[in-house]
């Protein structure tokens, strides 16, 4: 009886070792593929948010072409820091041409808590730091068909139309994300973004994180420009 039990235990241990080794092997084999896919996803996001290619061409562009486009037109070798909060982030610089003669936009990453989980993205702004150029969501786990629509054109296209992101008067927000447009908001001075219908909590969370990051970003850029004698 004891010998039978020992055989059963040995069999179970052997099976566990075999399956454990198989899982570890699959993980190692897929690690490079996952990293490669993550790189492609991020490069596609940069091309998208800086509008370096049309939506149609972005659907058909190869991984090699995507990497070459980002390498030629986007630079992220500078770090900026908000002297008030200590927040540090790479400063993305997008150029209008491969020779990098004309700066077309700046960009920075943002991350904050959504309704269900963290939301991560990139916000692009004009070189004078006055208006938005675009927004892209890198990661989110909001409710499909509701909060998850922050990835869709219905929400994102509002940022390509030029939302004012210059520092607001004291006590006011950089932007508002709500169902109703505030009084005084106008096409030439638009700080309002329409909320996603039925996704009040996700929309509120986006408003909080973007206002927080815009505040940090503007202070960091003012600090950078003062050091460099720019602006």
Coordinates of C-alpha atoms in Angstrom, one line a residue:
X1 CA 0.0 0.0 0.0
X2 CA 2.8 2.4 1.0
X3 CA 4.6 1.6 -2.2
X4 CA 1.5 2.4 -4.3
X5 CA 1.1 5.7 -2.6
X6 CA 4.8 6.5 -3.2
X7 CA 4.3 5.7 -6.9
X8 CA 1.3 8.0 -7.1
X9 CA 3.2 10.9 -5.4
X10 CA 6.2 10.3 -7.7
X11 CA 3.9 10.4 -10.7
X12 CA 2.2 13.6 -9.6
X13 CA 5.5 15.3 -9.0
X14 CA 6.8 14.1 -12.4
X15 CA 3.7 15.5 -14.1
X16 CA 4.0 18.8 -12.3
X17 CA 7.6 19.1 -13.3
X18 CA 6.9 18.3 -16.9
X19 CA 4.0 20.8 -17.1
X20 CA 6.1 23.4 -15.2
X21 CA 9.0 23.0 -17.6
X22 CA 6.6 23.3 -20.6
X23 CA 5.0 26.5 -19.3
X24 CA 8.5 28.0 -18.6
X25 CA 9.6 27.0 -22.1
X26 CA 6.6 28.6 -23.7
X27 CA 7.1 31.8 -21.7
X28 CA 10.8 32.0 -22.8
X29 CA 9.9 31.4 -26.4
X30 CA 7.1 34.0 -26.4
X31 CA 9.0 36.6 -24.4
X32 CA 10.8 38.1 -27.5
X33 CA 7.6 38.0 -29.5
X34 CA 5.7 39.9 -26.8
X35 CA 8.4 42.5 -26.5
X36 CA 8.5 42.9 -30.3
X37 CA 4.7 43.4 -30.4
X38 CA 4.8 45.9 -27.5
X39 CA 7.4 47.9 -29.5
X40 CA 5.2 47.9 -32.6
X41 CA 2.2 48.9 -30.5
X42 CA 4.1 51.8 -29.0
X43 CA 5.6 53.0 -32.4
X44 CA 2.1 52.8 -33.9
X45 CA 0.8 55.0 -31.1
X46 CA 3.5 57.6 -31.7
X47 CA 2.8 57.7 -35.4
X48 CA -0.9 58.0 -34.7
X49 CA -0.8 60.7 -32.0
X50 CA 1.7 62.9 -33.9
X51 CA -0.2 62.3 -37.2
X52 CA 2.9 61.2 -39.1
X53 CA 0.8 59.1 -41.4
X54 CA -2.8 58.9 -42.5
X55 CA -5.2 56.5 -40.8
X56 CA -5.4 54.4 -44.0
X57 CA -1.6 54.1 -44.4
X58 CA -1.2 53.3 -40.7
X59 CA -3.4 50.2 -41.3
X60 CA -1.1 48.8 -44.0
X61 CA 2.4 50.0 -42.9
X62 CA 4.9 47.3 -42.2
X63 CA 6.8 46.9 -38.9
X64 CA 10.0 47.9 -40.6
X65 CA 8.5 51.0 -42.2
X66 CA 6.9 51.9 -38.9
X67 CA 10.2 51.7 -37.0
X68 CA 12.0 53.8 -39.7
X69 CA 9.3 56.5 -39.6
X70 CA 9.5 56.8 -35.8
X71 CA 13.3 56.8 -35.9
X72 CA 13.3 59.6 -38.5
X73 CA 10.6 61.8 -37.1
X74 CA 10.4 61.3 -33.3
X75 CA 13.0 62.0 -30.6
X76 CA 12.7 61.1 -27.0
X77 CA 16.2 61.6 -25.6
X78 CA 15.4 64.4 -23.3
X79 CA 13.9 64.2 -19.8
X80 CA 11.9 67.0 -18.2
X81 CA 11.0 67.4 -14.6
X82 CA 8.4 69.3 -12.7
X83 CA 10.2 71.2 -9.9
X84 CA 7.1 71.2 -7.7
X85 CA 6.2 67.5 -7.7
X86 CA 9.4 65.9 -8.9
X87 CA 7.5 64.2 -11.7
X88 CA 9.9 63.2 -14.5
X89 CA 9.1 62.0 -18.0
X90 CA 10.7 61.7 -21.5
X91 CA 9.8 64.6 -23.7
X92 CA 8.7 63.4 -27.2
X93 CA 9.6 65.7 -30.0
X94 CA 7.9 65.2 -33.4
X95 CA 9.3 66.8 -36.6
X96 CA 7.6 67.8 -39.8
X97 CA 10.4 66.3 -41.9
X98 CA 13.0 63.5 -41.7
X99 CA 15.8 66.1 -41.5
X100 CA 14.2 67.4 -38.3
X101 CA 14.3 71.0 -39.4
X102 CA 10.9 71.9 -38.1
X103 CA 9.4 70.9 -34.8
X104 CA 5.7 70.0 -35.2
X105 CA 4.7 68.8 -31.7
X106 CA 5.7 67.8 -28.2
X107 CA 4.3 64.8 -26.4
X108 CA 4.3 63.3 -23.0
X109 CA 3.0 60.1 -21.4
X110 CA 0.2 60.2 -18.8
X111 CA -1.1 57.5 -16.4
X112 CA -3.8 57.5 -13.9
X113 CA -6.6 55.4 -12.3
X114 CA -9.7 54.9 -14.5
X115 CA -13.0 53.5 -13.2
X116 CA -11.7 49.9 -13.2
X117 CA -8.0 50.0 -13.7
X118 CA -5.1 52.3 -14.7
X119 CA -5.3 54.2 -18.0
X120 CA -2.1 55.0 -19.9
X121 CA -1.7 57.2 -23.0
X122 CA 0.2 60.0 -24.8
X123 CA -0.9 63.5 -25.2
X124 CA 0.6 65.6 -28.0
X125 CA 0.6 69.4 -28.0
X126 CA 1.7 72.2 -30.2
X127 CA 5.3 73.5 -30.0
X128 CA 4.0 76.7 -28.3
X129 CA 2.3 74.6 -25.6
X130 CA -1.1 76.3 -26.3
X131 CA -3.2 73.6 -27.9
X132 CA -3.6 69.8 -28.1
X133 CA -2.6 68.0 -31.3
X134 CA -3.9 64.5 -30.4
X135 CA -4.3 61.8 -27.8
X136 CA -3.8 58.1 -27.9
X137 CA -4.6 55.5 -25.3
X138 CA -1.9 52.9 -24.8
X139 CA -3.6 50.7 -22.2
X140 CA -7.1 50.7 -20.6
X141 CA -9.5 48.1 -19.1
X142 CA -12.7 50.2 -19.0
X143 CA -16.1 48.7 -19.8
X144 CA -16.3 47.8 -23.5
X145 CA -18.8 49.9 -25.3
X146 CA -18.8 52.5 -22.5
X147 CA -15.6 53.7 -20.8
X148 CA -13.6 51.7 -23.3
X149 CA -14.7 54.1 -26.0
X150 CA -11.9 56.5 -24.9
X151 CA -9.9 54.7 -27.5
X152 CA -12.3 55.5 -30.3
X153 CA -12.5 58.5 -32.6
X154 CA -15.7 59.8 -30.9
X155 CA -13.5 60.8 -28.0
X156 CA -10.0 61.1 -29.4
X157 CA -10.8 63.3 -32.4
X158 CA -11.8 66.1 -30.1
X159 CA -8.2 66.5 -29.2
X160 CA -7.0 66.9 -32.8
X161 CA -9.3 69.9 -33.2
X162 CA -7.1 71.9 -30.8
X163 CA -8.2 71.9 -27.2
X164 CA -6.6 74.8 -25.4
X165 CA -4.0 73.5 -22.9
X166 CA -2.3 76.7 -21.9
X167 CA -2.2 77.4 -18.1
X168 CA -5.7 78.6 -17.1
X169 CA -6.6 81.4 -14.8
X170 CA -6.0 80.6 -11.1
X171 CA -8.6 78.2 -9.7
X172 CA -9.7 76.9 -13.2
X173 CA -9.1 73.7 -14.9
X174 CA -6.8 73.1 -18.0
X175 CA -9.7 71.2 -19.6
X176 CA -13.2 70.0 -18.7
X177 CA -14.6 66.6 -19.7
X178 CA -18.3 66.7 -19.2
X179 CA -21.7 66.2 -20.9
X180 CA -22.5 69.9 -21.0
X181 CA -20.2 72.7 -22.4
X182 CA -19.3 75.3 -19.8
X183 CA -20.3 78.9 -20.4
X184 CA -17.7 80.9 -22.1
X185 CA -16.2 78.0 -24.1
X186 CA -15.8 79.0 -27.7
X187 CA -14.3 77.4 -30.9
X188 CA -11.3 79.7 -30.6
X189 CA -10.8 79.1 -26.9
X190 CA -12.1 75.6 -26.3
X191 CA -11.2 73.8 -23.1
X192 CA -14.2 71.5 -23.1
X193 CA -14.2 67.9 -24.2
X194 CA -17.5 65.9 -24.5
X195 CA -17.7 63.1 -22.1
X196 CA -18.4 59.5 -23.3
X197 CA -22.2 58.9 -23.0
X198 CA -22.9 56.4 -20.2
X199 CA -19.3 56.5 -18.9
X200 CA -19.4 59.3 -16.4
X201 CA -16.8 57.7 -14.1
X202 CA -14.3 57.0 -16.8
X203 CA -14.8 60.5 -18.2
X204 CA -14.3 62.1 -14.8
X205 CA -11.1 60.0 -14.3
X206 CA -9.7 61.1 -17.6
X207 CA -10.4 64.7 -16.7
X208 CA -8.6 64.3 -13.4
X209 CA -5.5 62.6 -14.8
X210 CA -5.2 64.9 -17.8
X211 CA -5.5 68.1 -15.7
X212 CA -3.0 66.7 -13.2
X213 CA -0.5 65.8 -15.9
X214 CA -1.0 69.0 -17.9
X215 CA -0.2 71.0 -14.7
X216 CA 3.0 69.0 -14.2
X217 CA 3.9 69.2 -17.9
X218 CA 3.5 73.0 -18.1
X219 CA 5.6 73.5 -15.0
X220 CA 8.2 71.1 -16.3
X221 CA 8.4 72.8 -19.6
X222 CA 8.6 76.3 -18.0
X223 CA 11.5 75.0 -15.9
X224 CA 13.2 73.5 -18.9
X225 CA 12.8 76.6 -21.0
X226 CA 14.1 78.8 -18.2
X227 CA 17.2 76.7 -17.9
X228 CA 17.8 76.6 -21.7
X229 CA 16.9 80.3 -22.2
X230 CA 14.0 79.4 -24.4
X231 CA 10.4 80.5 -24.6

